[in-house]
């Protein structure tokens, strides 16, 4: 990827256990996050003047769900947070930039598209502005943007604990394919957490590696997404999506990701997932099939800058 482009991959929660609740209302999680090939793209263009301001233009399939230059957009918020972090003296020397977001992931859909965009914006701006900040500071900035943003910084399979910010490496994953299906209805994350059934699920036991998809599916089948029933009650079409995925030829496991509504299914290979996709397509459903993202996006120590 060019230094002025970043892909923001969809985050998939292969299981999600709610293990507790903090006093501030946030839930403690144990979740295995992986990244699918499906992605938004952020492209950076040089703006006019200095001050480190980040403009935003949104294009792509799901652009109608978002507004240009919106202060609430997680990309614009990531820029503002980074500007505040470096302080006014440094910020006023930074070139203004425009980010063009090609939005190809459905919005508010349990695959962390907004979080992935925020993490991609942090990576892009650090490179473009030639800034280097410590890993600990970067993680802290990411956590302020959202519980899902830290895991999206590296886009590597990871076990998420705490509220999502405590990351440890995932088991080594076997070759497999994935399908993602979203029925077109956004589901509110806070509403799903609020309406889930009371009680907690213990932390899962995970091996260091899964050599085959059958091994991984056996273990994942013993785990759950504790938000799935609540999301299905709010948006019953999720159940229809899950039924369609279970019935798809070659599907080995189907489950909802995050707080929904997007569901995923695992297949023997990316080709098997792509071959099954036509059987699942229905009305205006968003259907994606392919491989996991296996490259990650960890920041290199060297920083590429925008031309002065
Ligand atoms: C549920 C998960 C699982 O990966 O995924 P998504 O459905 O968002 O993709 C995440 O924890 C979502 O992370 P993110 O979307 O960044 O959440 P935040 O903006 O920090 O929080 C939104 C709201 O969700 C609830 N929340 C979020 C995370 C958490 N560990 N406990 C919570 O209770 C809180 O009500 C919070 O106000
Ligand atoms: N760049 C962005 N892309 C998507 N959603 C965004 C973005 N910036 C802010 N948001 C807001 O963040 C919320 C969560 O979006 P998203 O990360 O797509 O969903 P989820 O957390 O369910 O996976 C949405 O309500 C959306 O309005």
PDB file of C-alpha atoms in Angstrom, residues 1-216:
ATOM      1  CA  UNK A   1       0.000   0.000   0.000  1.00  0.00           C
ATOM      2  CA  UNK A   2       1.297   3.492  -0.822  1.00  0.00           C
ATOM      3  CA  UNK A   3       2.166   5.620   2.216  1.00  0.00           C
ATOM      4  CA  UNK A   4      -0.829   7.791   1.383  1.00  0.00           C
ATOM      5  CA  UNK A   5      -3.392   4.974   1.333  1.00  0.00           C
ATOM      6  CA  UNK A   6      -4.581   2.608   4.025  1.00  0.00           C
ATOM      7  CA  UNK A   7      -7.068  -0.247   4.013  1.00  0.00           C
ATOM      8  CA  UNK A   8      -9.441  -0.518   6.974  1.00  0.00           C
ATOM      9  CA  UNK A   9     -10.427  -4.183   7.168  1.00  0.00           C
ATOM     10  CA  UNK A  10     -13.643  -5.572   8.649  1.00  0.00           C
ATOM     11  CA  UNK A  11     -13.160  -6.938  12.191  1.00  0.00           C
ATOM     12  CA  UNK A  12     -14.980 -10.194  12.866  1.00  0.00           C
ATOM     13  CA  UNK A  13     -15.621 -11.494  16.399  1.00  0.00           C
ATOM     14  CA  UNK A  14     -15.366 -15.297  16.020  1.00  0.00           C
ATOM     15  CA  UNK A  15     -16.832 -15.554  19.532  1.00  0.00           C
ATOM     16  CA  UNK A  16     -17.736 -12.891  22.072  1.00  0.00           C
ATOM     17  CA  UNK A  17     -18.204 -13.670  25.750  1.00  0.00           C
ATOM     18  CA  UNK A  18     -19.408 -10.963  28.101  1.00  0.00           C
ATOM     19  CA  UNK A  19     -17.364 -11.835  31.205  1.00  0.00           C
ATOM     20  CA  UNK A  20     -18.283  -8.949  33.505  1.00  0.00           C
ATOM     21  CA  UNK A  21     -19.328  -5.324  33.786  1.00  0.00           C
ATOM     22  CA  UNK A  22     -17.342  -2.277  34.929  1.00  0.00           C
ATOM     23  CA  UNK A  23     -18.768   0.321  37.307  1.00  0.00           C
ATOM     24  CA  UNK A  24     -18.987   2.821  34.407  1.00  0.00           C
ATOM     25  CA  UNK A  25     -21.332   0.472  32.524  1.00  0.00           C
ATOM     26  CA  UNK A  26     -18.805  -0.810  29.977  1.00  0.00           C
ATOM     27  CA  UNK A  27     -18.763  -4.582  29.627  1.00  0.00           C
ATOM     28  CA  UNK A  28     -15.725  -6.808  30.091  1.00  0.00           C
ATOM     29  CA  UNK A  29     -15.257  -9.063  27.086  1.00  0.00           C
ATOM     30  CA  UNK A  30     -13.357 -12.119  25.967  1.00  0.00           C
ATOM     31  CA  UNK A  31     -13.424 -12.174  22.180  1.00  0.00           C
ATOM     32  CA  UNK A  32     -11.368 -13.528  19.318  1.00  0.00           C
ATOM     33  CA  UNK A  33     -11.126 -10.899  16.584  1.00  0.00           C
ATOM     34  CA  UNK A  34      -9.922 -11.652  13.059  1.00  0.00           C
ATOM     35  CA  UNK A  35      -9.931  -9.415   9.986  1.00  0.00           C
ATOM     36  CA  UNK A  36     -11.606 -10.190   6.668  1.00  0.00           C
ATOM     37  CA  UNK A  37     -10.347  -9.141   3.246  1.00  0.00           C
ATOM     38  CA  UNK A  38     -13.380  -6.807   2.959  1.00  0.00           C
ATOM     39  CA  UNK A  39     -12.241  -3.233   3.631  1.00  0.00           C
ATOM     40  CA  UNK A  40     -12.824   0.499   3.425  1.00  0.00           C
ATOM     41  CA  UNK A  41     -10.042   2.517   1.805  1.00  0.00           C
ATOM     42  CA  UNK A  42      -8.643   5.821   3.074  1.00  0.00           C
ATOM     43  CA  UNK A  43      -6.726   7.995   0.607  1.00  0.00           C
ATOM     44  CA  UNK A  44      -4.857  11.053   1.761  1.00  0.00           C
ATOM     45  CA  UNK A  45      -4.655  14.219  -0.322  1.00  0.00           C
ATOM     46  CA  UNK A  46      -2.710  17.335   0.611  1.00  0.00           C
ATOM     47  CA  UNK A  47      -5.013  20.168   1.697  1.00  0.00           C
ATOM     48  CA  UNK A  48      -4.289  23.892   1.667  1.00  0.00           C
ATOM     49  CA  UNK A  49      -2.394  25.592   4.483  1.00  0.00           C
ATOM     50  CA  UNK A  50      -1.138  24.392   7.840  1.00  0.00           C
ATOM     51  CA  UNK A  51      -2.625  23.654  11.229  1.00  0.00           C
ATOM     52  CA  UNK A  52      -3.079  19.881  11.027  1.00  0.00           C
ATOM     53  CA  UNK A  53      -6.765  20.005  10.112  1.00  0.00           C
ATOM     54  CA  UNK A  54      -8.311  16.904   8.573  1.00  0.00           C
ATOM     55  CA  UNK A  55     -11.037  17.323   5.939  1.00  0.00           C
ATOM     56  CA  UNK A  56     -13.153  14.304   4.943  1.00  0.00           C
ATOM     57  CA  UNK A  57     -14.948  13.335   1.739  1.00  0.00           C
ATOM     58  CA  UNK A  58     -16.902  10.068   1.651  1.00  0.00           C
ATOM     59  CA  UNK A  59     -17.528   8.009  -1.482  1.00  0.00           C
ATOM     60  CA  UNK A  60     -18.316   4.340  -2.174  1.00  0.00           C
ATOM     61  CA  UNK A  61     -21.202   1.910  -1.685  1.00  0.00           C
ATOM     62  CA  UNK A  62     -22.089   2.976   1.869  1.00  0.00           C
ATOM     63  CA  UNK A  63     -21.264   6.698   1.526  1.00  0.00           C
ATOM     64  CA  UNK A  64     -24.971   7.642   1.865  1.00  0.00           C
ATOM     65  CA  UNK A  65     -24.801   6.517   5.540  1.00  0.00           C
ATOM     66  CA  UNK A  66     -22.166   9.132   6.401  1.00  0.00           C
ATOM     67  CA  UNK A  67     -21.627  12.876   5.876  1.00  0.00           C
ATOM     68  CA  UNK A  68     -18.573  14.702   4.513  1.00  0.00           C
ATOM     69  CA  UNK A  69     -16.525  16.774   7.000  1.00  0.00           C
ATOM     70  CA  UNK A  70     -18.605  15.580   9.955  1.00  0.00           C
ATOM     71  CA  UNK A  71     -16.901  16.314  13.317  1.00  0.00           C
ATOM     72  CA  UNK A  72     -18.408  13.074  14.711  1.00  0.00           C
ATOM     73  CA  UNK A  73     -16.807  10.900  12.055  1.00  0.00           C
ATOM     74  CA  UNK A  74     -14.193   8.724  13.716  1.00  0.00           C
ATOM     75  CA  UNK A  75     -11.641   9.738  11.038  1.00  0.00           C
ATOM     76  CA  UNK A  76     -12.061  13.435  11.844  1.00  0.00           C
ATOM     77  CA  UNK A  77     -12.005  12.613  15.579  1.00  0.00           C
ATOM     78  CA  UNK A  78      -8.780  10.626  15.128  1.00  0.00           C
ATOM     79  CA  UNK A  79      -7.208  13.684  13.452  1.00  0.00           C
ATOM     80  CA  UNK A  80      -8.347  16.027  16.224  1.00  0.00           C
ATOM     81  CA  UNK A  81      -7.033  13.688  18.920  1.00  0.00           C
ATOM     82  CA  UNK A  82      -3.626  13.357  17.254  1.00  0.00           C
ATOM     83  CA  UNK A  83      -3.434  17.153  16.812  1.00  0.00           C
ATOM     84  CA  UNK A  84      -4.230  17.649  20.505  1.00  0.00           C
ATOM     85  CA  UNK A  85      -1.683  14.990  21.458  1.00  0.00           C
ATOM     86  CA  UNK A  86       1.233  16.735  19.699  1.00  0.00           C
ATOM     87  CA  UNK A  87       0.287  20.102  21.174  1.00  0.00           C
ATOM     88  CA  UNK A  88      -0.373  23.509  19.554  1.00  0.00           C
ATOM     89  CA  UNK A  89       3.261  24.348  18.675  1.00  0.00           C
ATOM     90  CA  UNK A  90       3.745  21.226  16.597  1.00  0.00           C
ATOM     91  CA  UNK A  91       0.135  21.169  15.314  1.00  0.00           C
ATOM     92  CA  UNK A  92       0.330  24.587  13.675  1.00  0.00           C
ATOM     93  CA  UNK A  93       3.273  23.413  11.548  1.00  0.00           C
ATOM     94  CA  UNK A  94       1.483  20.276  10.263  1.00  0.00           C
ATOM     95  CA  UNK A  95       0.039  20.502   6.729  1.00  0.00           C
ATOM     96  CA  UNK A  96      -3.741  20.347   6.473  1.00  0.00           C
ATOM     97  CA  UNK A  97      -4.899  17.174   4.755  1.00  0.00           C
ATOM     98  CA  UNK A  98      -8.034  15.822   3.137  1.00  0.00           C
ATOM     99  CA  UNK A  99      -8.939  12.179   3.564  1.00  0.00           C
ATOM    100  CA  UNK A 100     -11.123  10.511   0.957  1.00  0.00           C
ATOM    101  CA  UNK A 101     -12.940   7.545   2.513  1.00  0.00           C
ATOM    102  CA  UNK A 102     -14.202   4.874   0.126  1.00  0.00           C
ATOM    103  CA  UNK A 103     -16.856   3.325   2.360  1.00  0.00           C
ATOM    104  CA  UNK A 104     -17.402  -0.294   1.339  1.00  0.00           C
ATOM    105  CA  UNK A 105     -18.284  -1.747   4.770  1.00  0.00           C
ATOM    106  CA  UNK A 106     -21.837  -1.377   6.069  1.00  0.00           C
ATOM    107  CA  UNK A 107     -22.169   1.225   8.850  1.00  0.00           C
ATOM    108  CA  UNK A 108     -23.026   0.297  12.485  1.00  0.00           C
ATOM    109  CA  UNK A 109     -22.998  -3.381  11.627  1.00  0.00           C
ATOM    110  CA  UNK A 110     -20.804  -5.247  14.140  1.00  0.00           C
ATOM    111  CA  UNK A 111     -17.713  -5.426  11.945  1.00  0.00           C
ATOM    112  CA  UNK A 112     -16.076  -2.304  13.353  1.00  0.00           C
ATOM    113  CA  UNK A 113     -15.924  -0.357  10.093  1.00  0.00           C
ATOM    114  CA  UNK A 114     -15.837   2.973  11.919  1.00  0.00           C
ATOM    115  CA  UNK A 115     -13.209   1.662  14.349  1.00  0.00           C
ATOM    116  CA  UNK A 116     -11.102   0.313  11.474  1.00  0.00           C
ATOM    117  CA  UNK A 117     -11.389   3.711   9.738  1.00  0.00           C
ATOM    118  CA  UNK A 118     -10.242   5.484  12.923  1.00  0.00           C
ATOM    119  CA  UNK A 119      -7.234   3.163  13.288  1.00  0.00           C
ATOM    120  CA  UNK A 120      -6.381   3.541   9.587  1.00  0.00           C
ATOM    121  CA  UNK A 121      -6.603   7.345   9.933  1.00  0.00           C
ATOM    122  CA  UNK A 122      -4.136   7.237  12.862  1.00  0.00           C
ATOM    123  CA  UNK A 123      -1.699   5.116  10.804  1.00  0.00           C
ATOM    124  CA  UNK A 124      -2.105   7.351   7.755  1.00  0.00           C
ATOM    125  CA  UNK A 125      -1.684  10.646   9.629  1.00  0.00           C
ATOM    126  CA  UNK A 126       1.349   9.460  11.602  1.00  0.00           C
ATOM    127  CA  UNK A 127       3.034   8.517   8.321  1.00  0.00           C
ATOM    128  CA  UNK A 128       1.937  11.617   6.440  1.00  0.00           C
ATOM    129  CA  UNK A 129       2.994  14.006   9.174  1.00  0.00           C
ATOM    130  CA  UNK A 130       6.234  12.147   9.949  1.00  0.00           C
ATOM    131  CA  UNK A 131       5.261  11.798  13.622  1.00  0.00           C
ATOM    132  CA  UNK A 132       6.387   9.010  15.848  1.00  0.00           C
ATOM    133  CA  UNK A 133       4.609   8.369  19.130  1.00  0.00           C
ATOM    134  CA  UNK A 134       5.103   5.548  21.578  1.00  0.00           C
ATOM    135  CA  UNK A 135       3.106   2.370  21.229  1.00  0.00           C
ATOM    136  CA  UNK A 136       1.557   3.006  24.668  1.00  0.00           C
ATOM    137  CA  UNK A 137       0.422   6.523  23.655  1.00  0.00           C
ATOM    138  CA  UNK A 138      -0.958   5.213  20.367  1.00  0.00           C
ATOM    139  CA  UNK A 139      -2.949   2.513  22.184  1.00  0.00           C
ATOM    140  CA  UNK A 140      -4.277   5.095  24.650  1.00  0.00           C
ATOM    141  CA  UNK A 141      -5.392   7.414  21.807  1.00  0.00           C
ATOM    142  CA  UNK A 142      -7.044   4.454  20.058  1.00  0.00           C
ATOM    143  CA  UNK A 143      -8.923   3.409  23.205  1.00  0.00           C
ATOM    144  CA  UNK A 144     -10.280   6.956  23.598  1.00  0.00           C
ATOM    145  CA  UNK A 145     -11.770   6.659  20.104  1.00  0.00           C
ATOM    146  CA  UNK A 146     -13.572   3.387  20.909  1.00  0.00           C
ATOM    147  CA  UNK A 147     -13.175  -0.011  22.549  1.00  0.00           C
ATOM    148  CA  UNK A 148     -12.662  -1.672  19.155  1.00  0.00           C
ATOM    149  CA  UNK A 149     -10.048   0.765  17.797  1.00  0.00           C
ATOM    150  CA  UNK A 150      -6.905  -0.749  19.471  1.00  0.00           C
ATOM    151  CA  UNK A 151      -7.356  -4.148  17.789  1.00  0.00           C
ATOM    152  CA  UNK A 152      -7.829  -2.400  14.438  1.00  0.00           C
ATOM    153  CA  UNK A 153      -4.409  -0.687  14.666  1.00  0.00           C
ATOM    154  CA  UNK A 154      -2.482  -3.835  13.642  1.00  0.00           C
ATOM    155  CA  UNK A 155      -5.399  -5.666  11.973  1.00  0.00           C
ATOM    156  CA  UNK A 156      -3.911  -8.953  13.180  1.00  0.00           C
ATOM    157  CA  UNK A 157      -5.938 -11.794  14.719  1.00  0.00           C
ATOM    158  CA  UNK A 158      -6.053 -11.073  18.456  1.00  0.00           C
ATOM    159  CA  UNK A 159      -7.786 -12.039  21.635  1.00  0.00           C
ATOM    160  CA  UNK A 160      -9.530  -8.964  23.065  1.00  0.00           C
ATOM    161  CA  UNK A 161     -10.151  -8.670  26.788  1.00  0.00           C
ATOM    162  CA  UNK A 162     -10.858  -5.825  29.205  1.00  0.00           C
ATOM    163  CA  UNK A 163     -13.313  -3.636  27.283  1.00  0.00           C
ATOM    164  CA  UNK A 164     -11.432  -4.597  24.114  1.00  0.00           C
ATOM    165  CA  UNK A 165      -8.125  -2.833  24.750  1.00  0.00           C
ATOM    166  CA  UNK A 166      -6.212  -5.758  26.336  1.00  0.00           C
ATOM    167  CA  UNK A 167      -4.799  -7.579  23.336  1.00  0.00           C
ATOM    168  CA  UNK A 168      -2.905 -10.871  23.141  1.00  0.00           C
ATOM    169  CA  UNK A 169      -2.066 -12.899  20.026  1.00  0.00           C
ATOM    170  CA  UNK A 170      -4.758 -15.237  18.699  1.00  0.00           C
ATOM    171  CA  UNK A 171      -4.142 -18.931  18.140  1.00  0.00           C
ATOM    172  CA  UNK A 172      -2.435 -19.584  14.795  1.00  0.00           C
ATOM    173  CA  UNK A 173      -5.325 -19.884  12.359  1.00  0.00           C
ATOM    174  CA  UNK A 174      -5.783 -22.610   9.727  1.00  0.00           C
ATOM    175  CA  UNK A 175      -6.467 -21.864   6.047  1.00  0.00           C
ATOM    176  CA  UNK A 176     -10.174 -21.114   5.577  1.00  0.00           C
ATOM    177  CA  UNK A 177     -12.647 -18.898   3.724  1.00  0.00           C
ATOM    178  CA  UNK A 178     -15.214 -16.482   5.072  1.00  0.00           C
ATOM    179  CA  UNK A 179     -18.569 -15.084   4.013  1.00  0.00           C
ATOM    180  CA  UNK A 180     -20.096 -11.927   5.494  1.00  0.00           C
ATOM    181  CA  UNK A 181     -23.779 -11.058   5.176  1.00  0.00           C
ATOM    182  CA  UNK A 182     -25.553  -7.920   6.345  1.00  0.00           C
ATOM    183  CA  UNK A 183     -29.305  -7.497   5.965  1.00  0.00           C
ATOM    184  CA  UNK A 184     -29.140  -3.703   5.627  1.00  0.00           C
ATOM    185  CA  UNK A 185     -30.406  -2.684   9.071  1.00  0.00           C
ATOM    186  CA  UNK A 186     -28.063  -0.836  11.449  1.00  0.00           C
ATOM    187  CA  UNK A 187     -28.110  -2.065  15.015  1.00  0.00           C
ATOM    188  CA  UNK A 188     -27.113   0.202  17.921  1.00  0.00           C
ATOM    189  CA  UNK A 189     -24.221  -1.248  19.978  1.00  0.00           C
ATOM    190  CA  UNK A 190     -25.295   0.368  23.300  1.00  0.00           C
ATOM    191  CA  UNK A 191     -28.895  -0.851  22.785  1.00  0.00           C
ATOM    192  CA  UNK A 192     -27.722  -4.435  22.216  1.00  0.00           C
ATOM    193  CA  UNK A 193     -25.489  -4.391  25.321  1.00  0.00           C
ATOM    194  CA  UNK A 194     -28.394  -2.915  27.352  1.00  0.00           C
ATOM    195  CA  UNK A 195     -30.936  -5.521  26.244  1.00  0.00           C
ATOM    196  CA  UNK A 196     -28.825  -8.689  26.531  1.00  0.00           C
ATOM    197  CA  UNK A 197     -29.932 -11.319  29.075  1.00  0.00           C
ATOM    198  CA  UNK A 198     -28.272 -10.875  32.490  1.00  0.00           C
ATOM    199  CA  UNK A 199     -25.346 -13.070  33.501  1.00  0.00           C
ATOM    200  CA  UNK A 200     -21.793 -13.621  32.368  1.00  0.00           C
ATOM    201  CA  UNK A 201     -19.890 -16.299  30.427  1.00  0.00           C
ATOM    202  CA  UNK A 202     -16.461 -17.526  31.521  1.00  0.00           C
ATOM    203  CA  UNK A 203     -13.314 -16.774  29.559  1.00  0.00           C
ATOM    204  CA  UNK A 204     -12.759 -19.353  26.802  1.00  0.00           C
ATOM    205  CA  UNK A 205      -9.904 -21.876  26.805  1.00  0.00           C
ATOM    206  CA  UNK A 206      -7.916 -21.507  23.564  1.00  0.00           C
ATOM    207  CA  UNK A 207      -5.074 -23.590  22.108  1.00  0.00           C
ATOM    208  CA  UNK A 208      -1.867 -22.031  20.738  1.00  0.00           C
ATOM    209  CA  UNK A 209      -2.817 -23.095  17.195  1.00  0.00           C
ATOM    210  CA  UNK A 210      -5.553 -24.688  15.141  1.00  0.00           C
ATOM    211  CA  UNK A 211      -4.009 -26.887  12.454  1.00  0.00           C
ATOM    212  CA  UNK A 212      -7.279 -27.508  10.622  1.00  0.00           C
ATOM    213  CA  UNK A 213     -10.549 -25.680  10.168  1.00  0.00           C
ATOM    214  CA  UNK A 214     -12.316 -28.693  11.718  1.00  0.00           C
ATOM    215  CA  UNK A 215     -10.301 -28.179  14.938  1.00  0.00           C
ATOM    216  CA  UNK A 216     -11.106 -24.477  15.000  1.00  0.00           C
TER     217      UNK A 216
END
